[in-house]
Amino acid sequence: MIWGSSFLFIKVGVAELHPLHLTLYRVATGAVTLLVVLAVLRDRLPREPRVWAHLVVVAAFGVALPFTLFGFGEQRVESMLAGIWNATTPLIVLPLAVLVFRTERLTVRRAIGLGLGFAGVLVVLGVWEGVGGSHFTGQLMCLGAAACYGVAIPYQKKFIAGSSYSGLSLSAAQLLVATAQLALVAPLVAGAPPVPTGLSAKVVASVLALGALGTGLAFVINLRNIRVAGASTASTVTYLIPVFAVLVGAVVLGERMNWHQPVGALVVLLGVAVAQGMLGRRRPASVPAAATRPAVPAGR
């Protein structure tokens, strides 16, 4: 519910904030939230320079770039459509993990899932209606955001997931690095961030919800889900995010979509299910979480 609602909060936020400023405020709020959780749990940040070096890449492709691209995209498309594009992330992760990072193997089942998923992408885009225009550009930006996650997740699995630090510790460090990156880039591209007192109450509330809930609390909940229910069950959040994004966008913002967008979304989710083996025999519960799901989630 929190991650699915994030696209609503992004839509509200970009009405008054530049996407870079929205991302900066969101990530900084999330970083503070996780630092508080770290202090309460008496955990600590990573101390190895190698880990921090890899987190520079993960923070850029797993936080700063995708969050900003979703902001730019939602200046042009509905929040519910952005939520649908987020569901394409597993389809982009798999080929990169197979071809670039060599952390996965391409099986016949996964190839069929990829084919179905990308057919769904074409249906969502409505390519038969032609390409171009602001709406199409916005969709490509949202797809680009999902592609960033596709780089961050297998990179993280290859270079970071095997470290001795907790997922909470790595996530807090990731958000700190992303905050530093955005603090450097945002003023150069978008000017100085506006003071929060100059924003409307709904935008301030959206930033706090995105940071404290979507980038902070939801991760803590997700970690507990992985420990209690297993990585395979926790990964089914992929299927729920677009459902809540569509419901919230329709009920709160009164958004509407063309018939082919939800149909394409269903085809995308079917492809993800096939590629992940969710429609066949379940994976053994004993499979370690780190082997099936990254230690640091791609934030929504």
PDB file of C-alpha atoms in Angstrom:
ATOM      1  CA  MET A   1       0.000   0.000   0.000  1.00  0.00           C
ATOM      2  CA  ILE A   2       2.805   2.410   0.901  1.00  0.00           C
ATOM      3  CA  TRP A   3       4.847   1.763  -2.230  1.00  0.00           C
ATOM      4  CA  GLY A   4       1.766   1.786  -4.463  1.00  0.00           C
ATOM      5  CA  SER A   5       0.709   5.127  -2.974  1.00  0.00           C
ATOM      6  CA  SER A   6       4.163   6.621  -3.551  1.00  0.00           C
ATOM      7  CA  PHE A   7       3.257   7.454  -7.134  1.00  0.00           C
ATOM      8  CA  LEU A   8       0.323   9.547  -5.887  1.00  0.00           C
ATOM      9  CA  PHE A   9       2.657  11.461  -3.566  1.00  0.00           C
ATOM     10  CA  ILE A  10       5.137  12.011  -6.415  1.00  0.00           C
ATOM     11  CA  LYS A  11       2.329  13.397  -8.576  1.00  0.00           C
ATOM     12  CA  VAL A  12       1.322  15.818  -5.815  1.00  0.00           C
ATOM     13  CA  GLY A  13       4.927  16.780  -5.108  1.00  0.00           C
ATOM     14  CA  VAL A  14       5.968  17.646  -8.671  1.00  0.00           C
ATOM     15  CA  ALA A  15       3.056  20.082  -8.892  1.00  0.00           C
ATOM     16  CA  GLU A  16       5.169  22.523  -6.835  1.00  0.00           C
ATOM     17  CA  LEU A  17       8.659  21.031  -6.737  1.00  0.00           C
ATOM     18  CA  HIS A  18      11.217  20.338  -9.436  1.00  0.00           C
ATOM     19  CA  PRO A  19      11.659  16.544  -9.653  1.00  0.00           C
ATOM     20  CA  LEU A  20      15.251  16.845  -8.432  1.00  0.00           C
ATOM     21  CA  HIS A  21      14.194  18.885  -5.413  1.00  0.00           C
ATOM     22  CA  LEU A  22      11.409  16.427  -4.619  1.00  0.00           C
ATOM     23  CA  THR A  23      13.859  13.535  -4.779  1.00  0.00           C
ATOM     24  CA  LEU A  24      16.384  15.382  -2.614  1.00  0.00           C
ATOM     25  CA  TYR A  25      13.849  16.108   0.125  1.00  0.00           C
ATOM     26  CA  ARG A  26      12.421  12.592  -0.098  1.00  0.00           C
ATOM     27  CA  VAL A  27      15.772  10.818   0.119  1.00  0.00           C
ATOM     28  CA  ALA A  28      17.041  13.047   2.919  1.00  0.00           C
ATOM     29  CA  THR A  29      13.878  12.325   4.931  1.00  0.00           C
ATOM     30  CA  GLY A  30      14.278   8.594   4.300  1.00  0.00           C
ATOM     31  CA  ALA A  31      17.927   8.719   5.354  1.00  0.00           C
ATOM     32  CA  VAL A  32      17.044  10.412   8.647  1.00  0.00           C
ATOM     33  CA  THR A  33      14.295   7.832   9.246  1.00  0.00           C
ATOM     34  CA  LEU A  34      16.633   4.877   8.762  1.00  0.00           C
ATOM     35  CA  LEU A  35      19.367   6.478  10.853  1.00  0.00           C
ATOM     36  CA  VAL A  36      16.873   6.719  13.702  1.00  0.00           C
ATOM     37  CA  VAL A  37      15.963   3.044  13.243  1.00  0.00           C
ATOM     38  CA  LEU A  38      19.661   2.150  13.182  1.00  0.00           C
ATOM     39  CA  ALA A  39      20.170   3.968  16.480  1.00  0.00           C
ATOM     40  CA  VAL A  40      17.165   2.280  18.087  1.00  0.00           C
ATOM     41  CA  LEU A  41      18.339  -1.176  16.978  1.00  0.00           C
ATOM     42  CA  ARG A  42      21.967  -0.350  17.843  1.00  0.00           C
ATOM     43  CA  ASP A  43      23.099  -1.225  14.359  1.00  0.00           C
ATOM     44  CA  ARG A  44      25.861   0.665  12.587  1.00  0.00           C
ATOM     45  CA  LEU A  45      26.780   1.994   9.167  1.00  0.00           C
ATOM     46  CA  PRO A  46      29.322   0.127   7.003  1.00  0.00           C
ATOM     47  CA  ARG A  47      32.961   0.907   7.748  1.00  0.00           C
ATOM     48  CA  GLU A  48      34.687  -0.595   4.709  1.00  0.00           C
ATOM     49  CA  PRO A  49      35.685   1.915   1.977  1.00  0.00           C
ATOM     50  CA  ARG A  50      35.032  -0.781  -0.651  1.00  0.00           C
ATOM     51  CA  VAL A  51      31.384  -1.038   0.383  1.00  0.00           C
ATOM     52  CA  TRP A  52      30.936   2.736   0.281  1.00  0.00           C
ATOM     53  CA  ALA A  53      32.520   2.841  -3.189  1.00  0.00           C
ATOM     54  CA  HIS A  54      30.019   0.301  -4.510  1.00  0.00           C
ATOM     55  CA  LEU A  55      27.188   2.179  -2.778  1.00  0.00           C
ATOM     56  CA  VAL A  56      27.998   5.221  -4.920  1.00  0.00           C
ATOM     57  CA  VAL A  57      26.847   3.226  -7.960  1.00  0.00           C
ATOM     58  CA  VAL A  58      23.867   1.656  -6.194  1.00  0.00           C
ATOM     59  CA  ALA A  59      22.735   5.013  -4.794  1.00  0.00           C
ATOM     60  CA  ALA A  60      22.873   6.634  -8.226  1.00  0.00           C
ATOM     61  CA  PHE A  61      21.054   3.882 -10.135  1.00  0.00           C
ATOM     62  CA  GLY A  62      18.881   2.584  -7.300  1.00  0.00           C
ATOM     63  CA  VAL A  63      17.744   5.883  -5.771  1.00  0.00           C
ATOM     64  CA  ALA A  64      18.771   9.234  -7.259  1.00  0.00           C
ATOM     65  CA  LEU A  65      18.165   8.530 -10.960  1.00  0.00           C
ATOM     66  CA  PRO A  66      14.979   6.413 -10.810  1.00  0.00           C
ATOM     67  CA  PHE A  67      13.251   8.619  -8.223  1.00  0.00           C
ATOM     68  CA  THR A  68      14.031  11.688 -10.352  1.00  0.00           C
ATOM     69  CA  LEU A  69      12.953  10.022 -13.602  1.00  0.00           C
ATOM     70  CA  PHE A  70       9.637   9.005 -12.055  1.00  0.00           C
ATOM     71  CA  GLY A  71       9.193  12.652 -11.033  1.00  0.00           C
ATOM     72  CA  PHE A  72       9.872  13.897 -14.565  1.00  0.00           C
ATOM     73  CA  GLY A  73       7.646  11.153 -15.955  1.00  0.00           C
ATOM     74  CA  GLU A  74       4.731  12.044 -13.690  1.00  0.00           C
ATOM     75  CA  GLN A  75       4.838  15.611 -14.946  1.00  0.00           C
ATOM     76  CA  ARG A  76       3.574  14.068 -18.197  1.00  0.00           C
ATOM     77  CA  VAL A  77       1.658  10.888 -17.290  1.00  0.00           C
ATOM     78  CA  GLU A  78      -0.832   9.684 -14.679  1.00  0.00           C
ATOM     79  CA  SER A  79       0.461   8.366 -11.348  1.00  0.00           C
ATOM     80  CA  MET A  80      -1.292   5.038 -11.950  1.00  0.00           C
ATOM     81  CA  LEU A  81       0.619   4.587 -15.207  1.00  0.00           C
ATOM     82  CA  ALA A  82       3.914   5.252 -13.438  1.00  0.00           C
ATOM     83  CA  GLY A  83       2.996   2.505 -10.963  1.00  0.00           C
ATOM     84  CA  ILE A  84       2.416   0.117 -13.845  1.00  0.00           C
ATOM     85  CA  TRP A  85       5.834   0.889 -15.321  1.00  0.00           C
ATOM     86  CA  ASN A  86       7.462   0.167 -11.969  1.00  0.00           C
ATOM     87  CA  ALA A  87       6.225  -3.428 -12.337  1.00  0.00           C
ATOM     88  CA  THR A  88       8.526  -3.916 -15.352  1.00  0.00           C
ATOM     89  CA  THR A  89      11.626  -3.798 -13.124  1.00  0.00           C
ATOM     90  CA  PRO A  90      12.055  -7.620 -12.819  1.00  0.00           C
ATOM     91  CA  LEU A  91      11.938  -7.932 -16.610  1.00  0.00           C
ATOM     92  CA  ILE A  92      14.862  -5.523 -16.939  1.00  0.00           C
ATOM     93  CA  VAL A  93      16.795  -6.995 -14.021  1.00  0.00           C
ATOM     94  CA  LEU A  94      16.911 -10.492 -15.513  1.00  0.00           C
ATOM     95  CA  PRO A  95      18.655  -9.847 -18.879  1.00  0.00           C
ATOM     96  CA  LEU A  96      21.200  -7.545 -17.235  1.00  0.00           C
ATOM     97  CA  ALA A  97      21.837 -10.107 -14.494  1.00  0.00           C
ATOM     98  CA  VAL A  98      22.347 -12.780 -17.151  1.00  0.00           C
ATOM     99  CA  LEU A  99      24.324 -10.886 -19.789  1.00  0.00           C
ATOM    100  CA  VAL A 100      26.216  -8.203 -17.853  1.00  0.00           C
ATOM    101  CA  PHE A 101      26.627  -9.187 -14.207  1.00  0.00           C
ATOM    102  CA  ARG A 102      26.498 -12.988 -14.672  1.00  0.00           C
ATOM    103  CA  THR A 103      24.550 -13.513 -11.438  1.00  0.00           C
ATOM    104  CA  GLU A 104      21.669 -15.467 -13.065  1.00  0.00           C
ATOM    105  CA  ARG A 105      21.191 -18.097 -15.773  1.00  0.00           C
ATOM    106  CA  LEU A 106      18.722 -17.732 -18.647  1.00  0.00           C
ATOM    107  CA  THR A 107      16.375 -20.726 -18.733  1.00  0.00           C
ATOM    108  CA  VAL A 108      13.580 -21.493 -21.180  1.00  0.00           C
ATOM    109  CA  ARG A 109      10.999 -20.523 -18.552  1.00  0.00           C
ATOM    110  CA  ARG A 110      12.678 -17.179 -17.946  1.00  0.00           C
ATOM    111  CA  ALA A 111      13.000 -16.514 -21.683  1.00  0.00           C
ATOM    112  CA  ILE A 112       9.261 -17.126 -22.141  1.00  0.00           C
ATOM    113  CA  GLY A 113       8.523 -14.821 -19.206  1.00  0.00           C
ATOM    114  CA  LEU A 114      10.706 -12.087 -20.713  1.00  0.00           C
ATOM    115  CA  GLY A 115       8.966 -12.427 -24.060  1.00  0.00           C
ATOM    116  CA  LEU A 116       5.532 -12.129 -22.463  1.00  0.00           C
ATOM    117  CA  GLY A 117       6.634  -9.215 -20.330  1.00  0.00           C
ATOM    118  CA  PHE A 118       8.022  -7.153 -23.169  1.00  0.00           C
ATOM    119  CA  ALA A 119       4.949  -7.889 -25.265  1.00  0.00           C
ATOM    120  CA  GLY A 120       3.023  -6.388 -22.344  1.00  0.00           C
ATOM    121  CA  VAL A 121       5.287  -3.334 -22.431  1.00  0.00           C
ATOM    122  CA  LEU A 122       4.374  -2.738 -26.076  1.00  0.00           C
ATOM    123  CA  VAL A 123       0.685  -3.055 -25.205  1.00  0.00           C
ATOM    124  CA  VAL A 124       1.015  -0.543 -22.351  1.00  0.00           C
ATOM    125  CA  LEU A 125       2.777   1.887 -24.703  1.00  0.00           C
ATOM    126  CA  GLY A 126       0.050   1.410 -27.322  1.00  0.00           C
ATOM    127  CA  VAL A 127       2.649   1.386 -30.100  1.00  0.00           C
ATOM    128  CA  TRP A 128      -0.028   0.839 -32.764  1.00  0.00           C
ATOM    129  CA  GLU A 129      -1.268   4.368 -32.000  1.00  0.00           C
ATOM    130  CA  GLY A 130       2.094   5.812 -33.009  1.00  0.00           C
ATOM    131  CA  VAL A 131       4.911   7.210 -30.905  1.00  0.00           C
ATOM    132  CA  GLY A 132       5.814  10.707 -29.833  1.00  0.00           C
ATOM    133  CA  GLY A 133       4.312  13.461 -27.749  1.00  0.00           C
ATOM    134  CA  SER A 134       4.666  14.433 -24.122  1.00  0.00           C
ATOM    135  CA  HIS A 135       2.670  11.457 -22.819  1.00  0.00           C
ATOM    136  CA  PHE A 136       4.841   8.962 -24.669  1.00  0.00           C
ATOM    137  CA  THR A 137       7.986  10.731 -23.441  1.00  0.00           C
ATOM    138  CA  GLY A 138       6.708  10.508 -19.872  1.00  0.00           C
ATOM    139  CA  GLN A 139       6.166   6.771 -20.248  1.00  0.00           C
ATOM    140  CA  LEU A 140       9.709   6.343 -21.550  1.00  0.00           C
ATOM    141  CA  MET A 141      11.009   8.245 -18.511  1.00  0.00           C
ATOM    142  CA  CYS A 142       9.141   5.860 -16.205  1.00  0.00           C
ATOM    143  CA  LEU A 143      10.520   2.915 -18.169  1.00  0.00           C
ATOM    144  CA  GLY A 144      13.968   4.484 -17.802  1.00  0.00           C
ATOM    145  CA  ALA A 145      13.445   4.600 -14.030  1.00  0.00           C
ATOM    146  CA  ALA A 146      12.667   0.875 -14.020  1.00  0.00           C
ATOM    147  CA  ALA A 147      15.768   0.319 -16.160  1.00  0.00           C
ATOM    148  CA  CYS A 148      17.870   2.068 -13.500  1.00  0.00           C
ATOM    149  CA  TYR A 149      16.609  -0.464 -10.951  1.00  0.00           C
ATOM    150  CA  GLY A 150      17.577  -3.122 -13.479  1.00  0.00           C
ATOM    151  CA  VAL A 151      21.192  -1.938 -13.211  1.00  0.00           C
ATOM    152  CA  ALA A 152      21.222  -1.354  -9.439  1.00  0.00           C
ATOM    153  CA  ILE A 153      19.746  -4.676  -8.306  1.00  0.00           C
ATOM    154  CA  PRO A 154      22.129  -7.124 -10.043  1.00  0.00           C
ATOM    155  CA  TYR A 155      25.104  -4.810  -9.363  1.00  0.00           C
ATOM    156  CA  GLN A 156      24.195  -4.845  -5.722  1.00  0.00           C
ATOM    157  CA  LYS A 157      23.753  -8.608  -5.696  1.00  0.00           C
ATOM    158  CA  LYS A 158      27.173  -9.117  -7.259  1.00  0.00           C
ATOM    159  CA  PHE A 159      29.211  -6.629  -5.223  1.00  0.00           C
ATOM    160  CA  ILE A 160      27.337  -5.858  -1.979  1.00  0.00           C
ATOM    161  CA  ALA A 161      24.805  -8.532  -1.013  1.00  0.00           C
ATOM    162  CA  GLY A 162      27.463 -10.879   0.326  1.00  0.00           C
ATOM    163  CA  SER A 163      28.840  -8.383   2.837  1.00  0.00           C
ATOM    164  CA  SER A 164      28.439  -8.880   6.578  1.00  0.00           C
ATOM    165  CA  TYR A 165      26.383  -5.721   7.077  1.00  0.00           C
ATOM    166  CA  SER A 166      22.611  -5.814   7.585  1.00  0.00           C
ATOM    167  CA  GLY A 167      20.220  -4.727   4.885  1.00  0.00           C
ATOM    168  CA  LEU A 168      19.125  -1.867   7.136  1.00  0.00           C
ATOM    169  CA  SER A 169      22.712  -0.668   7.517  1.00  0.00           C
ATOM    170  CA  LEU A 170      23.349  -0.840   3.767  1.00  0.00           C
ATOM    171  CA  SER A 171      20.084   0.928   2.956  1.00  0.00           C
ATOM    172  CA  ALA A 172      20.780   3.780   5.379  1.00  0.00           C
ATOM    173  CA  ALA A 173      24.242   4.186   3.852  1.00  0.00           C
ATOM    174  CA  GLN A 174      22.756   4.057   0.357  1.00  0.00           C
ATOM    175  CA  LEU A 175      20.326   6.869   1.173  1.00  0.00           C
ATOM    176  CA  LEU A 176      23.095   8.968   2.751  1.00  0.00           C
ATOM    177  CA  VAL A 177      25.188   8.635  -0.413  1.00  0.00           C
ATOM    178  CA  ALA A 178      22.179   9.425  -2.622  1.00  0.00           C
ATOM    179  CA  THR A 179      21.414  12.504  -0.511  1.00  0.00           C
ATOM    180  CA  ALA A 180      24.980  13.744  -1.038  1.00  0.00           C
ATOM    181  CA  GLN A 181      24.742  13.112  -4.793  1.00  0.00           C
ATOM    182  CA  LEU A 182      21.449  14.967  -5.087  1.00  0.00           C
ATOM    183  CA  ALA A 183      22.659  17.839  -2.886  1.00  0.00           C
ATOM    184  CA  LEU A 184      25.471  18.375  -5.393  1.00  0.00           C
ATOM    185  CA  VAL A 185      23.472  17.948  -8.606  1.00  0.00           C
ATOM    186  CA  ALA A 186      20.087  19.520  -7.764  1.00  0.00           C
ATOM    187  CA  PRO A 187      21.332  23.128  -7.260  1.00  0.00           C
ATOM    188  CA  LEU A 188      23.332  22.968 -10.507  1.00  0.00           C
ATOM    189  CA  VAL A 189      20.390  21.695 -12.587  1.00  0.00           C
ATOM    190  CA  ALA A 190      17.312  23.085 -10.837  1.00  0.00           C
ATOM    191  CA  GLY A 191      18.649  25.897  -8.667  1.00  0.00           C
ATOM    192  CA  ALA A 192      18.511  26.149  -4.895  1.00  0.00           C
ATOM    193  CA  PRO A 193      15.793  23.993  -3.302  1.00  0.00           C
ATOM    194  CA  PRO A 194      12.817  26.011  -2.007  1.00  0.00           C
ATOM    195  CA  VAL A 195      12.376  26.273   1.736  1.00  0.00           C
ATOM    196  CA  PRO A 196       9.698  23.892   3.056  1.00  0.00           C
ATOM    197  CA  THR A 197       7.755  26.794   4.603  1.00  0.00           C
ATOM    198  CA  GLY A 198       7.049  28.061   1.099  1.00  0.00           C
ATOM    199  CA  LEU A 199       5.317  24.843   0.070  1.00  0.00           C
ATOM    200  CA  SER A 200       1.685  23.894   0.520  1.00  0.00           C
ATOM    201  CA  ALA A 201       0.727  21.538   3.337  1.00  0.00           C
ATOM    202  CA  LYS A 202      -0.193  18.725   0.939  1.00  0.00           C
ATOM    203  CA  VAL A 203       3.198  18.866  -0.771  1.00  0.00           C
ATOM    204  CA  VAL A 204       5.047  18.847   2.556  1.00  0.00           C
ATOM    205  CA  ALA A 205       2.912  15.899   3.675  1.00  0.00           C
ATOM    206  CA  SER A 206       3.664  14.094   0.399  1.00  0.00           C
ATOM    207  CA  VAL A 207       7.415  14.582   0.854  1.00  0.00           C
ATOM    208  CA  LEU A 208       7.233  13.264   4.416  1.00  0.00           C
ATOM    209  CA  ALA A 209       5.158  10.281   3.287  1.00  0.00           C
ATOM    210  CA  LEU A 210       7.586   9.502   0.471  1.00  0.00           C
ATOM    211  CA  GLY A 211      10.604   9.771   2.743  1.00  0.00           C
ATOM    212  CA  ALA A 212       9.529   8.491   6.160  1.00  0.00           C
ATOM    213  CA  LEU A 213       7.058   5.878   4.893  1.00  0.00           C
ATOM    214  CA  GLY A 214       7.976   4.891   1.336  1.00  0.00           C
ATOM    215  CA  THR A 215      11.754   5.177   1.703  1.00  0.00           C
ATOM    216  CA  GLY A 216      11.997   4.375   5.426  1.00  0.00           C
ATOM    217  CA  LEU A 217       9.269   2.438   7.204  1.00  0.00           C
ATOM    218  CA  ALA A 218       8.271   0.316   4.199  1.00  0.00           C
ATOM    219  CA  PHE A 219      11.818  -1.001   3.929  1.00  0.00           C
ATOM    220  CA  VAL A 220      11.834  -2.039   7.580  1.00  0.00           C
ATOM    221  CA  ILE A 221       8.504  -3.837   7.021  1.00  0.00           C
ATOM    222  CA  ASN A 222       9.883  -5.507   3.908  1.00  0.00           C
ATOM    223  CA  LEU A 223      12.935  -6.774   5.774  1.00  0.00           C
ATOM    224  CA  ARG A 224      10.673  -8.342   8.385  1.00  0.00           C
ATOM    225  CA  ASN A 225       8.552  -9.924   5.646  1.00  0.00           C
ATOM    226  CA  ILE A 226      11.664 -11.541   4.186  1.00  0.00           C
ATOM    227  CA  ARG A 227      12.672 -12.940   7.581  1.00  0.00           C
ATOM    228  CA  VAL A 228       9.186 -14.143   8.559  1.00  0.00           C
ATOM    229  CA  ALA A 229       7.629 -15.242   5.254  1.00  0.00           C
ATOM    230  CA  GLY A 230      10.682 -15.797   3.048  1.00  0.00           C
ATOM    231  CA  ALA A 231      12.143 -13.961   0.073  1.00  0.00           C
ATOM    232  CA  SER A 232       9.808 -15.558  -2.490  1.00  0.00           C
ATOM    233  CA  THR A 233       6.673 -14.458  -0.641  1.00  0.00           C
ATOM    234  CA  ALA A 234       8.075 -10.998   0.045  1.00  0.00           C
ATOM    235  CA  SER A 235       8.884 -10.560  -3.658  1.00  0.00           C
ATOM    236  CA  THR A 236       5.180 -10.780  -4.549  1.00  0.00           C
ATOM    237  CA  VAL A 237       4.989  -7.088  -3.628  1.00  0.00           C
ATOM    238  CA  THR A 238       5.873  -6.661  -7.319  1.00  0.00           C
ATOM    239  CA  TYR A 239       2.314  -7.679  -8.224  1.00  0.00           C
ATOM    240  CA  LEU A 240       0.599  -5.533  -5.587  1.00  0.00           C
ATOM    241  CA  ILE A 241       2.293  -2.179  -6.225  1.00  0.00           C
ATOM    242  CA  PRO A 242       0.576  -1.449  -9.578  1.00  0.00           C
ATOM    243  CA  VAL A 243      -2.792  -2.545  -8.155  1.00  0.00           C
ATOM    244  CA  PHE A 244      -2.614   0.004  -5.337  1.00  0.00           C
ATOM    245  CA  ALA A 245      -1.125   2.651  -7.647  1.00  0.00           C
ATOM    246  CA  VAL A 246      -4.098   2.324  -9.987  1.00  0.00           C
ATOM    247  CA  LEU A 247      -6.680   2.301  -7.173  1.00  0.00           C
ATOM    248  CA  VAL A 248      -5.215   5.315  -5.382  1.00  0.00           C
ATOM    249  CA  GLY A 249      -4.763   7.269  -8.625  1.00  0.00           C
ATOM    250  CA  ALA A 250      -8.356   6.620  -9.623  1.00  0.00           C
ATOM    251  CA  VAL A 251      -9.959   7.280  -6.226  1.00  0.00           C
ATOM    252  CA  VAL A 252      -7.875  10.247  -5.016  1.00  0.00           C
ATOM    253  CA  LEU A 253      -6.877  11.988  -8.253  1.00  0.00           C
ATOM    254  CA  GLY A 254      -9.720  10.831 -10.492  1.00  0.00           C
ATOM    255  CA  GLU A 255      -7.265   9.532 -13.090  1.00  0.00           C
ATOM    256  CA  ARG A 256      -8.359   7.401 -16.024  1.00  0.00           C
ATOM    257  CA  MET A 257      -6.408   5.218 -18.417  1.00  0.00           C
ATOM    258  CA  ASN A 258      -6.887   3.721 -21.859  1.00  0.00           C
ATOM    259  CA  TRP A 259      -8.064   0.105 -22.100  1.00  0.00           C
ATOM    260  CA  HIS A 260      -4.700  -1.168 -23.344  1.00  0.00           C
ATOM    261  CA  GLN A 261      -2.761   0.074 -20.307  1.00  0.00           C
ATOM    262  CA  PRO A 262      -4.298  -2.236 -17.660  1.00  0.00           C
ATOM    263  CA  VAL A 263      -4.400  -5.069 -20.209  1.00  0.00           C
ATOM    264  CA  GLY A 264      -0.707  -4.558 -20.918  1.00  0.00           C
ATOM    265  CA  ALA A 265      -0.017  -4.406 -17.189  1.00  0.00           C
ATOM    266  CA  LEU A 266      -1.636  -7.824 -16.728  1.00  0.00           C
ATOM    267  CA  VAL A 267       0.528  -9.253 -19.524  1.00  0.00           C
ATOM    268  CA  VAL A 268       3.629  -7.694 -17.911  1.00  0.00           C
ATOM    269  CA  LEU A 269       2.763  -9.224 -14.526  1.00  0.00           C
ATOM    270  CA  LEU A 270       2.092 -12.582 -16.176  1.00  0.00           C
ATOM    271  CA  GLY A 271       5.539 -12.422 -17.756  1.00  0.00           C
ATOM    272  CA  VAL A 272       7.109 -11.541 -14.392  1.00  0.00           C
ATOM    273  CA  ALA A 273       5.275 -14.460 -12.745  1.00  0.00           C
ATOM    274  CA  VAL A 274       6.472 -16.903 -15.391  1.00  0.00           C
ATOM    275  CA  ALA A 275      10.073 -15.596 -15.259  1.00  0.00           C
ATOM    276  CA  GLN A 276      10.133 -15.834 -11.454  1.00  0.00           C
ATOM    277  CA  GLY A 277       8.571 -19.295 -11.415  1.00  0.00           C
ATOM    278  CA  MET A 278       5.552 -18.107  -9.427  1.00  0.00           C
ATOM    279  CA  LEU A 279       3.128 -20.130 -11.556  1.00  0.00           C
ATOM    280  CA  GLY A 280       4.982 -23.396 -11.176  1.00  0.00           C
ATOM    281  CA  ARG A 281       6.535 -25.232  -8.265  1.00  0.00           C
ATOM    282  CA  ARG A 282       7.435 -22.926  -5.380  1.00  0.00           C
ATOM    283  CA  ARG A 283      11.059 -22.450  -4.450  1.00  0.00           C
ATOM    284  CA  PRO A 284      12.245 -24.173  -1.268  1.00  0.00           C
ATOM    285  CA  ALA A 285      11.712 -22.064   1.835  1.00  0.00           C
ATOM    286  CA  SER A 286      15.315 -22.690   2.867  1.00  0.00           C
ATOM    287  CA  VAL A 287      16.733 -20.576   0.022  1.00  0.00           C
ATOM    288  CA  PRO A 288      18.557 -17.632   1.662  1.00  0.00           C
ATOM    289  CA  ALA A 289      16.998 -14.222   1.136  1.00  0.00           C
ATOM    290  CA  ALA A 290      20.252 -12.852  -0.263  1.00  0.00           C
ATOM    291  CA  ALA A 291      20.116 -15.438  -3.049  1.00  0.00           C
ATOM    292  CA  THR A 292      16.686 -14.470  -4.278  1.00  0.00           C
ATOM    293  CA  ARG A 293      16.240 -10.833  -3.328  1.00  0.00           C
ATOM    294  CA  PRO A 294      18.701  -7.956  -2.945  1.00  0.00           C
ATOM    295  CA  ALA A 295      19.676  -6.873   0.548  1.00  0.00           C
ATOM    296  CA  VAL A 296      18.902  -3.275  -0.311  1.00  0.00           C
ATOM    297  CA  PRO A 297      15.543  -2.808  -2.048  1.00  0.00           C
ATOM    298  CA  ALA A 298      14.939  -0.570  -4.967  1.00  0.00           C
ATOM    299  CA  GLY A 299      13.010   2.218  -3.400  1.00  0.00           C
ATOM    300  CA  ARG A 300       9.692   3.267  -4.810  1.00  0.00           C
TER     301      ARG A 300
END
